[in-house]
Amino acid sequence: MSEEGLYSQLKRFVVGKPIPSHLAEHERLSRLTGLAVLSSDALSSVAYATEEVLRVLVVAGAAAITFATPIAFVIAAILAIVVFSYRQTIHAYPSGGGAYLVSKDNLGEMPALIAAASLLIDYVLTVAVSIAAGVAAITSAFPDWHVSRVELALGFVLILMIGNLRGIRESGRIFAVPTYFFIFMMLLLIGLGVWRVLAGDVRPLASSLEPPAGSTEASLSLFLLLTAFSNGCTAMTGVEAVSNGVPAFKPPESKNAAATMLMMAVLSITMFLGITLLAQSYHVAPSDTETVVSQLARGVLGSRGALYYAVQAATMLILVLAANTAYADFPRLASILARDRYVPRQFMNQGDRLAFSNGIVGLSILAAILIVAFAGDTHALIPLYMIGVFVSFTLSQAGMVVRWRRQRGAGWRSNAAINALGAVVTGIVLLVVAITKAHEGAWVIMLLIPLNVLFFRMTRAHYDGVAKQLSMKGWRSAGPRRNTVLVPIGGIYRSVVEALEYAKTLSSDVRALYVNIDQGATGQVQKEWETWGGGLPLVVLESPYRSLMEPLLEYVGQVSSAHPNDYVTIVLPEFVPAKWWHHLFHNQRALLIKGALLFKPNTVVTSVPFHLRH
Amino acid sequence: MSEEGLYSQLKRFVVGKPIPSHLAEHERLSRLTGLAVLSSDALSSVAYATEEVLRVLVVAGAAAITFATPIAFVIAAILAIVVFSYRQTIHAYPSGGGAYLVSKDNLGEMPALIAAASLLIDYVLTVAVSIAAGVAAITSAFPDWHVSRVELALGFVLILMIGNLRGIRESGRIFAVPTYFFIFMMLLLIGLGVWRVLAGDVRPLASSLEPPAGSTEASLSLFLLLTAFSNGCTAMTGVEAVSNGVPAFKPPESKNAAATMLMMAVLSITMFLGITLLAQSYHVAPSDTETVVSQLARGVLGSRGALYYAVQAATMLILVLAANTAYADFPRLASILARDRYVPRQFMNQGDRLAFSNGIVGLSILAAILIVAFAGDTHALIPLYMIGVFVSFTLSQAGMVVRWRRQRGAGWRSNAAINALGAVVTGIVLLVVAITKAHEGAWVIMLLIPLNVLFFRMTRAHYDGVAKQLSMKGWRSAGPRRNTVLVPIGGIYRSVVEALEYAKTLSSDVRALYVNIDQGATGQVQKEWETWGGGLPLVVLESPYRSLMEPLLEYVGQVSSAHPNDYVTIVLPEFVPAKWWHHLFHNQRALLIKGALLFKPNTVVTSVPFHLRH
């Protein structure tokens, strides 16, 4: 271990070199890179949204499948409404308008905390769902790997965690390639598929669609249709990302962000409708082992050739990128919440990346737990995903309505109407999701959101209490105080004598303490003290129970009760081994003494490092 | 958390109240309690020794089983030799003659360390094997529990660990009941069995003994016989316990211990021979799911009645007690080794039980690992068990021979001859075990013993190096030194001002340090400093990278390089939360600063506790 110290080394290793403030400007996003960085979450959800619709409908038999088309068009319409609603947020909050900030600004503390709780949960699920779906893309292409999907998913979480710990700054350039690769492959697939349909050259994958083996055919009910619709709304997840990231754009920030959001919406709707319609033309049947996109790619491309594998690779890559967006969003929101004292201050960004590291590690652990608990199954995770997303959508749009009403600027009525439409529509979706998905696991989220809010408020109450205790109000100095310095010694060693040398600089009242367990040893120490004690008094403490600690603590107690207003300082030598594992060879007695005296007022325990050379 | 402090509370909770020195005398052992406390390990091994012999022989067919009788008699003879050999050790080492002490005294450091390594391994295996066999006694009586044997075994380890952490002193009385219960049940079973054999009233359990299904019949080779013999030697494990425990007896200690050892030998040989001979009369076939003792009990008692369950319960209890003896032996040997600086000093008994607690926890963890690794299977563990036992037997007896030769007292030749016979016989057994068992896992132990010895010597080398660095030779005081006290502050808070108050008692050169990240906040702090700074200088440090740590470390570096011989003390306020989990709400910045400065010479970091009331 060099003298540079543990901290710097550790930090550099884990989080990379620090970045000076004036560099940040250079890394602003253009529309094209902005689309790549901020829309992977929204675009990637088309990889599983169609499948989630079909899985529900197929239970009611082949005829029900045709309902996928109207459902997809309703979802596309809602997506358009949401995007127009969010474009107004972009212009109103050029410094970034996440649901928490908008709610806090316009609706008050409680809605803001509900939005924050929903968003944090949403980010964890973004990681879990996107990685599970990305792994499904792989295992569709390589069915042998299906048994290892949990391990694969955990591997991706680990890669994302380490990558983000080492620096998320580089991500702008990394994102562009796979995002555009995915867009290109999807449009190619859809284009080819549509061309074949128009040319009448479709070879259906299944002769007729049957419900999964073993399940009894359900009748087509309203509830079933609403469930299918809820599932399809996953296509909307992630659309808010652009509005959070406005300040990351090149100037004019709001204009560029709004244009990017429009592009994203057009692409998202095109792909979702395309895949949903083609899936019906090609008679794609949802399966536990192969994704709908993979089946569709096989159907359109005829076989598992190079293009097929390219589609799967592109799907996998964009889904991993989508997971990665949560790695930027989660620590950012946690940092904002920490600044407002709703989460522990360890998450607050204070100049270096350490705070973000806490968020990154926390996010990874939570996502890994979800992946293991749900066996890496996208379908099982989806019901949990939607509640958080639509709570934050609804609150964010509702907040905008309040804002327009309050500001009453030019044209505020039409602006308010757009956001009100967005709020009402997403609120209805939220209700539908809550009703159709509660029994599939969404109840967990309905429980977790209030629990999170409770935690936020408890944290805030704690910090408020601390702030009160830290206030200088009413404080006055107790005047000059004495400091009695006690040095417990176990014998006459160089470490002990050096601690005494240090103690002598602290006070004129320094006393060495020795616990008498063995009379012979005590006599020897008393004799050597004459040579090495430097004229300081040596106090010998008796120990009827052969304990070293109790007599020391008792003596400290006596000294402080004699002068309760004065300080008592206990100075201890502390071995600093040359190699960290040498700690195993030495007692942590200093730690025990410190622990025993931690709650004693006006008592300070100081360790004087003694550096072992080997 | 009361003011009594963490340490005392924790200690009292885990290890119970301390025991004053003068009480120890009252707890000495009589012959009868001595037999109960010290012979459970030796007696309990008859519960599995016969089974281990039969398991090997049965592979060569029914005829081979008859070889169990001569093998049992050879083992009984060797056991008698070992016991007579050890009785001499008892008289020669009235203060306790373990293999490590005897080897160190007579053979030198290396043999002593080999003995110590063997013994530590032996104790771990005593726990693992005895508990596995105890669980087998349970699962023989309740076959449904067979699937949970690892869990059951781990449960016993946990119970023993907690029981021993809370106090092993009470064990004398606890031991007597189950030990004598076991002796009584075994003698009753053997007596009934012999009576039935003599009365011609035997209903054999199996019509003919066949090798286990699926295995090809092996031919009866010398190797097979030697393997069976090796297995049977497990009957000898634990006989040395009495010789380790001599000082625990009432005076005359040696005489009482020697008489106890003789009793133990007679009982051990009677039970082992009895079970082995009856197992053949009753055609007991070794099985994976029912122990030989359980089968024999069914055969002799006719069915699973109350007496049968009593036999199983007694067997289980004595095996758990046998495991418990290792909980006294392991920490005791570790403490002796720590005193000689061969293992870390955390294991050295220094007046309270904390050192023993380390040994108890360490032993439990190692035994639990073995139990899990070998799926709680006695038969799989046995090959590992024997090497350590017989290494220590051989070294201990050989040490006695050297001792007699050196002392040349009255009748030394016959004394030396007895121990020489013991050493040669146990040495031969060791060789046989090593040859027949190496491929079954004993090679692990042959590797672990030298690795342990290496660890002992490295530990010793480290402590010797430290002792040299701690020596006062050549040390002289650097004369009076100055102490610059630096107080990094993050604002004007009560905690900060109280840390400053404390700092003022330490030195006349106290400076507050503030890192400028935000010019506005810095101006505010500078203004408030005029009110609360108490006339001390406030140094504002610039931070181009927005880092709090680097400017601080840099300034500390400047101060110490200006006067390299003087001290620099960094005083930090440290929050002491009212509830331990409130730590989650506060940064560990003090810890980071301490870590960063740990290797800097003449630099001390001191935390001044600030107690939060809620």
JSON list of C-alpha atoms in Angstrom, two decimals, chain B residues 166-332:
[
{"chain": "B", "resi": 166, "resn": "ARG", "atom": "CA", "xyz": [-22.85, -18.82, 26.48]},
{"chain": "B", "resi": 167, "resn": "GLY", "atom": "CA", "xyz": [-20.65, -20.92, 28.77]},
{"chain": "B", "resi": 168, "resn": "ILE", "atom": "CA", "xyz": [-19.02, -24.32, 28.80]},
{"chain": "B", "resi": 169, "resn": "ARG", "atom": "CA", "xyz": [-18.54, -24.28, 32.57]},
{"chain": "B", "resi": 170, "resn": "GLU", "atom": "CA", "xyz": [-21.87, -25.90, 33.32]},
{"chain": "B", "resi": 171, "resn": "SER", "atom": "CA", "xyz": [-21.03, -28.90, 31.16]},
{"chain": "B", "resi": 172, "resn": "GLY", "atom": "CA", "xyz": [-19.73, -31.26, 33.91]},
{"chain": "B", "resi": 173, "resn": "ARG", "atom": "CA", "xyz": [-23.18, -31.93, 35.30]},
{"chain": "B", "resi": 174, "resn": "ILE", "atom": "CA", "xyz": [-24.91, -31.91, 31.91]},
{"chain": "B", "resi": 175, "resn": "PHE", "atom": "CA", "xyz": [-22.53, -34.56, 30.60]},
{"chain": "B", "resi": 176, "resn": "ALA", "atom": "CA", "xyz": [-23.02, -37.19, 33.29]},
{"chain": "B", "resi": 177, "resn": "VAL", "atom": "CA", "xyz": [-26.63, -38.12, 32.52]},
{"chain": "B", "resi": 178, "resn": "PRO", "atom": "CA", "xyz": [-26.38, -38.90, 28.78]},
{"chain": "B", "resi": 179, "resn": "THR", "atom": "CA", "xyz": [-22.96, -40.57, 29.04]},
{"chain": "B", "resi": 180, "resn": "TYR", "atom": "CA", "xyz": [-24.13, -43.03, 31.68]},
{"chain": "B", "resi": 181, "resn": "PHE", "atom": "CA", "xyz": [-27.43, -43.42, 29.86]},
{"chain": "B", "resi": 182, "resn": "PHE", "atom": "CA", "xyz": [-25.47, -44.47, 26.76]},
{"chain": "B", "resi": 183, "resn": "ILE", "atom": "CA", "xyz": [-23.18, -46.82, 28.71]},
{"chain": "B", "resi": 184, "resn": "PHE", "atom": "CA", "xyz": [-26.21, -48.41, 30.36]},
{"chain": "B", "resi": 185, "resn": "MET", "atom": "CA", "xyz": [-28.17, -48.82, 27.11]},
{"chain": "B", "resi": 186, "resn": "MET", "atom": "CA", "xyz": [-25.20, -50.28, 25.23]},
{"chain": "B", "resi": 187, "resn": "LEU", "atom": "CA", "xyz": [-24.35, -52.76, 27.98]},
{"chain": "B", "resi": 188, "resn": "LEU", "atom": "CA", "xyz": [-28.04, -53.70, 28.23]},
{"chain": "B", "resi": 189, "resn": "LEU", "atom": "CA", "xyz": [-28.25, -54.20, 24.47]},
{"chain": "B", "resi": 190, "resn": "ILE", "atom": "CA", "xyz": [-25.07, -56.27, 24.40]},
{"chain": "B", "resi": 191, "resn": "GLY", "atom": "CA", "xyz": [-26.11, -58.28, 27.48]},
{"chain": "B", "resi": 192, "resn": "LEU", "atom": "CA", "xyz": [-29.55, -59.05, 26.01]},
{"chain": "B", "resi": 193, "resn": "GLY", "atom": "CA", "xyz": [-27.99, -59.88, 22.65]},
{"chain": "B", "resi": 194, "resn": "VAL", "atom": "CA", "xyz": [-25.41, -62.25, 24.12]},
{"chain": "B", "resi": 195, "resn": "TRP", "atom": "CA", "xyz": [-28.08, -63.90, 26.28]},
{"chain": "B", "resi": 196, "resn": "ARG", "atom": "CA", "xyz": [-30.25, -64.52, 23.20]},
{"chain": "B", "resi": 197, "resn": "VAL", "atom": "CA", "xyz": [-27.31, -65.91, 21.28]},
{"chain": "B", "resi": 198, "resn": "LEU", "atom": "CA", "xyz": [-26.51, -68.29, 24.14]},
{"chain": "B", "resi": 199, "resn": "ALA", "atom": "CA", "xyz": [-30.19, -69.22, 24.43]},
{"chain": "B", "resi": 200, "resn": "GLY", "atom": "CA", "xyz": [-30.29, -69.93, 20.69]},
{"chain": "B", "resi": 201, "resn": "ASP", "atom": "CA", "xyz": [-33.06, -67.38, 20.29]},
{"chain": "B", "resi": 202, "resn": "VAL", "atom": "CA", "xyz": [-31.60, -65.34, 17.41]},
{"chain": "B", "resi": 203, "resn": "ARG", "atom": "CA", "xyz": [-33.80, -64.29, 14.52]},
{"chain": "B", "resi": 204, "resn": "PRO", "atom": "CA", "xyz": [-31.29, -63.07, 11.89]},
{"chain": "B", "resi": 205, "resn": "LEU", "atom": "CA", "xyz": [-32.18, -59.78, 10.15]},
{"chain": "B", "resi": 206, "resn": "ALA", "atom": "CA", "xyz": [-31.10, -60.95, 6.68]},
{"chain": "B", "resi": 207, "resn": "SER", "atom": "CA", "xyz": [-31.17, -64.52, 5.40]},
{"chain": "B", "resi": 208, "resn": "SER", "atom": "CA", "xyz": [-27.79, -64.11, 3.74]},
{"chain": "B", "resi": 209, "resn": "LEU", "atom": "CA", "xyz": [-25.47, -61.14, 3.44]},
{"chain": "B", "resi": 210, "resn": "GLU", "atom": "CA", "xyz": [-25.15, -59.84, -0.06]},
{"chain": "B", "resi": 211, "resn": "PRO", "atom": "CA", "xyz": [-22.95, -56.98, -1.24]},
{"chain": "B", "resi": 212, "resn": "PRO", "atom": "CA", "xyz": [-24.87, -53.75, -1.88]},
{"chain": "B", "resi": 213, "resn": "ALA", "atom": "CA", "xyz": [-26.96, -53.86, -5.03]},
{"chain": "B", "resi": 214, "resn": "GLY", "atom": "CA", "xyz": [-25.19, -52.63, -8.12]},
{"chain": "B", "resi": 215, "resn": "SER", "atom": "CA", "xyz": [-21.65, -53.24, -6.88]},
{"chain": "B", "resi": 216, "resn": "THR", "atom": "CA", "xyz": [-19.61, -56.07, -8.31]},
{"chain": "B", "resi": 217, "resn": "GLU", "atom": "CA", "xyz": [-18.30, -58.48, -5.72]},
{"chain": "B", "resi": 218, "resn": "ALA", "atom": "CA", "xyz": [-14.67, -57.73, -4.97]},
{"chain": "B", "resi": 219, "resn": "SER", "atom": "CA", "xyz": [-12.25, -60.47, -4.11]},
{"chain": "B", "resi": 220, "resn": "LEU", "atom": "CA", "xyz": [-11.02, -60.57, -0.52]},
{"chain": "B", "resi": 221, "resn": "SER", "atom": "CA", "xyz": [-7.57, -58.96, -0.78]},
{"chain": "B", "resi": 222, "resn": "LEU", "atom": "CA", "xyz": [-5.03, -57.91, 1.83]},
{"chain": "B", "resi": 223, "resn": "PHE", "atom": "CA", "xyz": [-5.80, -54.30, 0.81]},
{"chain": "B", "resi": 224, "resn": "LEU", "atom": "CA", "xyz": [-9.46, -54.85, 1.57]},
{"chain": "B", "resi": 225, "resn": "LEU", "atom": "CA", "xyz": [-8.67, -56.30, 4.99]},
{"chain": "B", "resi": 226, "resn": "LEU", "atom": "CA", "xyz": [-6.33, -53.43, 5.78]},
{"chain": "B", "resi": 227, "resn": "THR", "atom": "CA", "xyz": [-9.01, -50.94, 4.67]},
{"chain": "B", "resi": 228, "resn": "ALA", "atom": "CA", "xyz": [-11.52, -52.60, 6.98]},
{"chain": "B", "resi": 229, "resn": "PHE", "atom": "CA", "xyz": [-8.94, -52.47, 9.76]},
{"chain": "B", "resi": 230, "resn": "SER", "atom": "CA", "xyz": [-8.28, -48.76, 9.12]},
{"chain": "B", "resi": 231, "resn": "ASN", "atom": "CA", "xyz": [-11.97, -48.04, 9.31]},
{"chain": "B", "resi": 232, "resn": "GLY", "atom": "CA", "xyz": [-12.29, -49.94, 12.57]},
{"chain": "B", "resi": 233, "resn": "CYS", "atom": "CA", "xyz": [-9.53, -47.82, 14.12]},
{"chain": "B", "resi": 234, "resn": "THR", "atom": "CA", "xyz": [-12.07, -45.01, 14.42]},
{"chain": "B", "resi": 235, "resn": "ALA", "atom": "CA", "xyz": [-12.97, -46.86, 17.62]},
{"chain": "B", "resi": 236, "resn": "MET", "atom": "CA", "xyz": [-9.75, -45.41, 19.06]},
{"chain": "B", "resi": 237, "resn": "THR", "atom": "CA", "xyz": [-10.47, -41.75, 18.36]},
{"chain": "B", "resi": 238, "resn": "GLY", "atom": "CA", "xyz": [-10.83, -39.69, 21.48]},
{"chain": "B", "resi": 239, "resn": "VAL", "atom": "CA", "xyz": [-8.89, -41.88, 23.90]},
{"chain": "B", "resi": 240, "resn": "GLU", "atom": "CA", "xyz": [-6.32, -39.10, 24.45]},
{"chain": "B", "resi": 241, "resn": "ALA", "atom": "CA", "xyz": [-8.92, -36.71, 25.89]},
{"chain": "B", "resi": 242, "resn": "VAL", "atom": "CA", "xyz": [-8.35, -37.84, 29.49]},
{"chain": "B", "resi": 243, "resn": "SER", "atom": "CA", "xyz": [-4.61, -37.18, 29.28]},
{"chain": "B", "resi": 244, "resn": "ASN", "atom": "CA", "xyz": [-5.30, -33.60, 28.06]},
{"chain": "B", "resi": 245, "resn": "GLY", "atom": "CA", "xyz": [-7.64, -32.99, 30.95]},
{"chain": "B", "resi": 246, "resn": "VAL", "atom": "CA", "xyz": [-5.57, -34.15, 33.95]},
{"chain": "B", "resi": 247, "resn": "PRO", "atom": "CA", "xyz": [-5.59, -30.78, 35.77]},
{"chain": "B", "resi": 248, "resn": "ALA", "atom": "CA", "xyz": [-9.39, -30.74, 35.65]},
{"chain": "B", "resi": 249, "resn": "PHE", "atom": "CA", "xyz": [-9.52, -33.70, 38.07]},
{"chain": "B", "resi": 250, "resn": "LYS", "atom": "CA", "xyz": [-9.78, -33.51, 41.85]},
{"chain": "B", "resi": 251, "resn": "PRO", "atom": "CA", "xyz": [-6.50, -34.23, 43.64]},
{"chain": "B", "resi": 252, "resn": "PRO", "atom": "CA", "xyz": [-4.70, -36.58, 43.36]},
{"chain": "B", "resi": 253, "resn": "GLU", "atom": "CA", "xyz": [-5.18, -35.53, 39.74]},
{"chain": "B", "resi": 254, "resn": "SER", "atom": "CA", "xyz": [-2.93, -38.02, 37.94]},
{"chain": "B", "resi": 255, "resn": "LYS", "atom": "CA", "xyz": [-4.20, -41.00, 39.89]},
{"chain": "B", "resi": 256, "resn": "ASN", "atom": "CA", "xyz": [-7.84, -40.12, 39.28]},
{"chain": "B", "resi": 257, "resn": "ALA", "atom": "CA", "xyz": [-7.19, -39.46, 35.61]},
{"chain": "B", "resi": 258, "resn": "ALA", "atom": "CA", "xyz": [-5.34, -42.75, 35.15]},
{"chain": "B", "resi": 259, "resn": "ALA", "atom": "CA", "xyz": [-8.15, -44.69, 36.82]},
{"chain": "B", "resi": 260, "resn": "THR", "atom": "CA", "xyz": [-10.69, -42.91, 34.64]},
{"chain": "B", "resi": 261, "resn": "MET", "atom": "CA", "xyz": [-8.75, -43.77, 31.51]},
{"chain": "B", "resi": 262, "resn": "LEU", "atom": "CA", "xyz": [-8.67, -47.45, 32.47]},
{"chain": "B", "resi": 263, "resn": "MET", "atom": "CA", "xyz": [-12.44, -47.44, 33.03]},
{"chain": "B", "resi": 264, "resn": "MET", "atom": "CA", "xyz": [-12.93, -45.80, 29.67]},
{"chain": "B", "resi": 265, "resn": "ALA", "atom": "CA", "xyz": [-10.72, -48.38, 27.93]},
{"chain": "B", "resi": 266, "resn": "VAL", "atom": "CA", "xyz": [-12.57, -51.33, 29.47]},
{"chain": "B", "resi": 267, "resn": "LEU", "atom": "CA", "xyz": [-15.95, -49.88, 28.48]},
{"chain": "B", "resi": 268, "resn": "SER", "atom": "CA", "xyz": [-14.79, -48.96, 25.00]},
{"chain": "B", "resi": 269, "resn": "ILE", "atom": "CA", "xyz": [-13.32, -52.41, 24.26]},
{"chain": "B", "resi": 270, "resn": "THR", "atom": "CA", "xyz": [-16.35, -54.23, 25.72]},
{"chain": "B", "resi": 271, "resn": "MET", "atom": "CA", "xyz": [-18.81, -52.25, 23.63]},
{"chain": "B", "resi": 272, "resn": "PHE", "atom": "CA", "xyz": [-16.81, -52.41, 20.41]},
{"chain": "B", "resi": 273, "resn": "LEU", "atom": "CA", "xyz": [-16.23, -56.16, 20.63]},
{"chain": "B", "resi": 274, "resn": "GLY", "atom": "CA", "xyz": [-19.80, -56.77, 21.77]},
{"chain": "B", "resi": 275, "resn": "ILE", "atom": "CA", "xyz": [-21.37, -54.85, 18.91]},
{"chain": "B", "resi": 276, "resn": "THR", "atom": "CA", "xyz": [-19.02, -56.33, 16.31]},
{"chain": "B", "resi": 277, "resn": "LEU", "atom": "CA", "xyz": [-19.62, -59.96, 17.40]},
{"chain": "B", "resi": 278, "resn": "LEU", "atom": "CA", "xyz": [-23.39, -59.51, 17.77]},
{"chain": "B", "resi": 279, "resn": "ALA", "atom": "CA", "xyz": [-23.66, -57.76, 14.39]},
{"chain": "B", "resi": 280, "resn": "GLN", "atom": "CA", "xyz": [-22.36, -60.96, 12.81]},
{"chain": "B", "resi": 281, "resn": "SER", "atom": "CA", "xyz": [-24.65, -63.22, 14.84]},
{"chain": "B", "resi": 282, "resn": "TYR", "atom": "CA", "xyz": [-27.65, -61.14, 13.84]},
{"chain": "B", "resi": 283, "resn": "HIS", "atom": "CA", "xyz": [-26.57, -60.90, 10.16]},
{"chain": "B", "resi": 284, "resn": "VAL", "atom": "CA", "xyz": [-26.59, -57.09, 10.21]},
{"chain": "B", "resi": 285, "resn": "ALA", "atom": "CA", "xyz": [-26.00, -55.75, 6.68]},
{"chain": "B", "resi": 286, "resn": "PRO", "atom": "CA", "xyz": [-24.61, -52.18, 6.44]},
{"chain": "B", "resi": 287, "resn": "SER", "atom": "CA", "xyz": [-27.13, -49.88, 4.81]},
{"chain": "B", "resi": 288, "resn": "ASP", "atom": "CA", "xyz": [-27.13, -46.27, 3.66]},
{"chain": "B", "resi": 289, "resn": "THR", "atom": "CA", "xyz": [-30.28, -45.43, 5.55]},
{"chain": "B", "resi": 290, "resn": "GLU", "atom": "CA", "xyz": [-30.05, -47.35, 8.84]},
{"chain": "B", "resi": 291, "resn": "THR", "atom": "CA", "xyz": [-27.03, -47.64, 11.13]},
{"chain": "B", "resi": 292, "resn": "VAL", "atom": "CA", "xyz": [-25.64, -50.97, 12.27]},
{"chain": "B", "resi": 293, "resn": "VAL", "atom": "CA", "xyz": [-26.43, -50.12, 15.90]},
{"chain": "B", "resi": 294, "resn": "SER", "atom": "CA", "xyz": [-30.05, -49.36, 14.95]},
{"chain": "B", "resi": 295, "resn": "GLN", "atom": "CA", "xyz": [-30.37, -52.65, 13.05]},
{"chain": "B", "resi": 296, "resn": "LEU", "atom": "CA", "xyz": [-28.77, -54.57, 15.90]},
{"chain": "B", "resi": 297, "resn": "ALA", "atom": "CA", "xyz": [-31.14, -52.94, 18.38]},
{"chain": "B", "resi": 298, "resn": "ARG", "atom": "CA", "xyz": [-34.10, -53.95, 16.19]},
{"chain": "B", "resi": 299, "resn": "GLY", "atom": "CA", "xyz": [-32.70, -57.48, 15.95]},
{"chain": "B", "resi": 300, "resn": "VAL", "atom": "CA", "xyz": [-32.03, -57.93, 19.66]},
{"chain": "B", "resi": 301, "resn": "LEU", "atom": "CA", "xyz": [-35.14, -56.15, 20.90]},
{"chain": "B", "resi": 302, "resn": "GLY", "atom": "CA", "xyz": [-37.40, -57.70, 18.26]},
{"chain": "B", "resi": 303, "resn": "SER", "atom": "CA", "xyz": [-39.04, -54.48, 17.04]},
{"chain": "B", "resi": 304, "resn": "ARG", "atom": "CA", "xyz": [-39.04, -50.67, 17.27]},
{"chain": "B", "resi": 305, "resn": "GLY", "atom": "CA", "xyz": [-40.29, -50.38, 20.85]},
{"chain": "B", "resi": 306, "resn": "ALA", "atom": "CA", "xyz": [-39.49, -48.02, 23.69]},
{"chain": "B", "resi": 307, "resn": "LEU", "atom": "CA", "xyz": [-36.13, -49.70, 24.39]},
{"chain": "B", "resi": 308, "resn": "TYR", "atom": "CA", "xyz": [-35.15, -49.39, 20.73]},
{"chain": "B", "resi": 309, "resn": "TYR", "atom": "CA", "xyz": [-35.85, -45.66, 20.73]},
{"chain": "B", "resi": 310, "resn": "ALA", "atom": "CA", "xyz": [-33.96, -45.32, 24.02]},
{"chain": "B", "resi": 311, "resn": "VAL", "atom": "CA", "xyz": [-30.88, -46.91, 22.39]},
{"chain": "B", "resi": 312, "resn": "GLN", "atom": "CA", "xyz": [-31.11, -44.50, 19.45]},
{"chain": "B", "resi": 313, "resn": "ALA", "atom": "CA", "xyz": [-31.62, -41.50, 21.71]},
{"chain": "B", "resi": 314, "resn": "ALA", "atom": "CA", "xyz": [-28.67, -42.47, 23.89]},
{"chain": "B", "resi": 315, "resn": "THR", "atom": "CA", "xyz": [-26.49, -42.91, 20.81]},
{"chain": "B", "resi": 316, "resn": "MET", "atom": "CA", "xyz": [-27.53, -39.56, 19.42]},
{"chain": "B", "resi": 317, "resn": "LEU", "atom": "CA", "xyz": [-26.95, -37.80, 22.73]},
{"chain": "B", "resi": 318, "resn": "ILE", "atom": "CA", "xyz": [-23.47, -39.19, 23.36]},
{"chain": "B", "resi": 319, "resn": "LEU", "atom": "CA", "xyz": [-22.43, -38.34, 19.80]},
{"chain": "B", "resi": 320, "resn": "VAL", "atom": "CA", "xyz": [-23.52, -34.74, 20.26]},
{"chain": "B", "resi": 321, "resn": "LEU", "atom": "CA", "xyz": [-21.61, -34.66, 23.54]},
{"chain": "B", "resi": 322, "resn": "ALA", "atom": "CA", "xyz": [-18.57, -36.07, 21.74]},
{"chain": "B", "resi": 323, "resn": "ALA", "atom": "CA", "xyz": [-18.83, -33.20, 19.29]},
{"chain": "B", "resi": 324, "resn": "ASN", "atom": "CA", "xyz": [-19.07, -30.88, 22.26]},
{"chain": "B", "resi": 325, "resn": "THR", "atom": "CA", "xyz": [-15.70, -32.03, 23.66]},
{"chain": "B", "resi": 326, "resn": "ALA", "atom": "CA", "xyz": [-14.06, -30.54, 20.57]},
{"chain": "B", "resi": 327, "resn": "TYR", "atom": "CA", "xyz": [-15.64, -27.22, 21.57]},
{"chain": "B", "resi": 328, "resn": "ALA", "atom": "CA", "xyz": [-13.53, -27.25, 24.73]},
{"chain": "B", "resi": 329, "resn": "ASP", "atom": "CA", "xyz": [-10.39, -28.70, 23.09]},
{"chain": "B", "resi": 330, "resn": "PHE", "atom": "CA", "xyz": [-10.16, -26.53, 19.97]},
{"chain": "B", "resi": 331, "resn": "PRO", "atom": "CA", "xyz": [-10.21, -23.11, 21.70]},
{"chain": "B", "resi": 332, "resn": "ARG", "atom": "CA", "xyz": [-7.89, -24.42, 24.43]}
]
